Amino acid sequence: MRFLGVTETCDLGALYLCLKDEGHEVRVAISEPEARGTLAGLIEQVEDWRSQLDWISEAGIDGIILFESVSEGFGALQDELRAQGYQVIGGSAFGDRLENDRAFAQRLLAEHGFPAGHVHEFRDAPEADAFIANRRRRYVLKFSGPDFASSDNYIGQMPDGRDVQAMLRRRADDGAATFILMDFIEGIEMGVGAYFDGERFIRPACLDWEHKRFFAGDMGELTGEMGTVATFDRSAGFFDRTLGLLEPVLRGHGHVGYINLNTIVNEQGIWPLEFTCRFGYPGFAILSPLQRTPWSALFRMMLRHEPPVFETEAGFSVGVLLTTPPFPYTRKQVPEPTGLPVMFDGELSATDKRHFHFGEIGSEGGDLVTSGLYGWTMVVTGHGSTIDAARQDAYARAGRVHIPNARYRLDIGDRLAGGDLARLEGWGLLC
């Protein structure tokens, strides 16, 4: 098969390497100049993905274009390519709107029976400031659109919302930015995700528990993700109450790719937070050890509408993100060098290789080195029948990686194993 990756910063590097290891032809077009060191010397890179369309067409049904991003216009572009007969996996214009237009997504969810009334949309910071003044409580501030980083959002700490008001006043000049205020809801953050083939979800769905803060103990910047616990086990009931309800809505919009709904759950119910309508990263890497069906076979299944079930491993996968400076910022903000050596203790077995997922890594003179825009260097995973076993497996492997100035959280999965999983079981959400 032939795969053409269309990307800005090459976040799916580990996936492209998996496809190459499976024996397929892979080419990647990276648009961000500072990201072109990623996968250099490891995967063939091309300047312009459009110049490769004939190469994809020559492969017929075995030619696939992979899109990573929900940047402005990418979803519509994928829809256009599908209309021209190309096989495209990644997202859609509708998926882009679900992810980027938070208020639209919440209205759609409310129409399908999800809780409503806890999300408030604004385009004007002073208006939101006045709203909080008249409705004192704790809030979460989230900006809409693909141009905002996770660190732009803010989880309020004060019960009267004064800290969120202060953040809004600091951003009073962002007059064009649409944002929401969400009532803070106490509970357990939990995601559910599945692959969609344009008509239906492929089963099983996964469940995931992300760790978004930079430091252990959930302190520091919101990074997007520092590590995750994931499983395909006992996901059917939660899927049926969440993403499964949206299958008729998604059908007909041409979306082919991964979809995740992040939620807060408590004794009162399931409260939707936001969608991811593309490959999640590092989520795709953390799911990879649990997917017995190879990536290429899964993609073929999605495009050819084969029986919508793939093979998975039982148990949990724990993923830990290893970063280097300037993460969680970019080299456009903080001028940190690339080219740091990436080394391992001992030889890597075939099993080990399934658990080291390269992020911003390239090859120079045959040696692995750091690269890219962010310092999003590597995901290390572990697999086990319990969360604790998977954690021990992941951290044992992480200890074998040697990169100057590398840092990562040491508490991924602690809270879930220490009581949250039992609470979820008690609420009847795992079945």
GROMACS .gro file of C-alpha atoms in nm, residues 128-130 132-133 136 160-170:
model
   17
  128ALA     CA    1  -1.838   3.759   2.998
  129ASP     CA    2  -1.689   3.963   3.284
  130ALA     CA    3  -2.033   4.108   3.358
  132ILE     CA    4  -1.959   3.627   3.602
  133ALA     CA    5  -2.024   3.930   3.822
  136ARG     CA    6  -2.073   3.391   4.093
  160ASP     CA    7  -1.661   3.314   4.285
  161GLY     CA    8  -1.495   3.322   3.941
  162ARG     CA    9  -1.274   3.624   4.013
  163ASP     CA   10  -0.964   3.456   3.870
  164VAL     CA   11  -1.143   3.386   3.541
  165GLN     CA   12  -1.251   3.750   3.529
  166ALA     CA   13  -0.888   3.850   3.569
  167MET     CA   14  -0.786   3.622   3.280
  168LEU     CA   15  -1.059   3.772   3.063
  169ARG     CA   16  -0.944   4.125   3.137
  170ARG     CA   17  -0.591   4.027   3.038
   0.00000   0.00000   0.00000
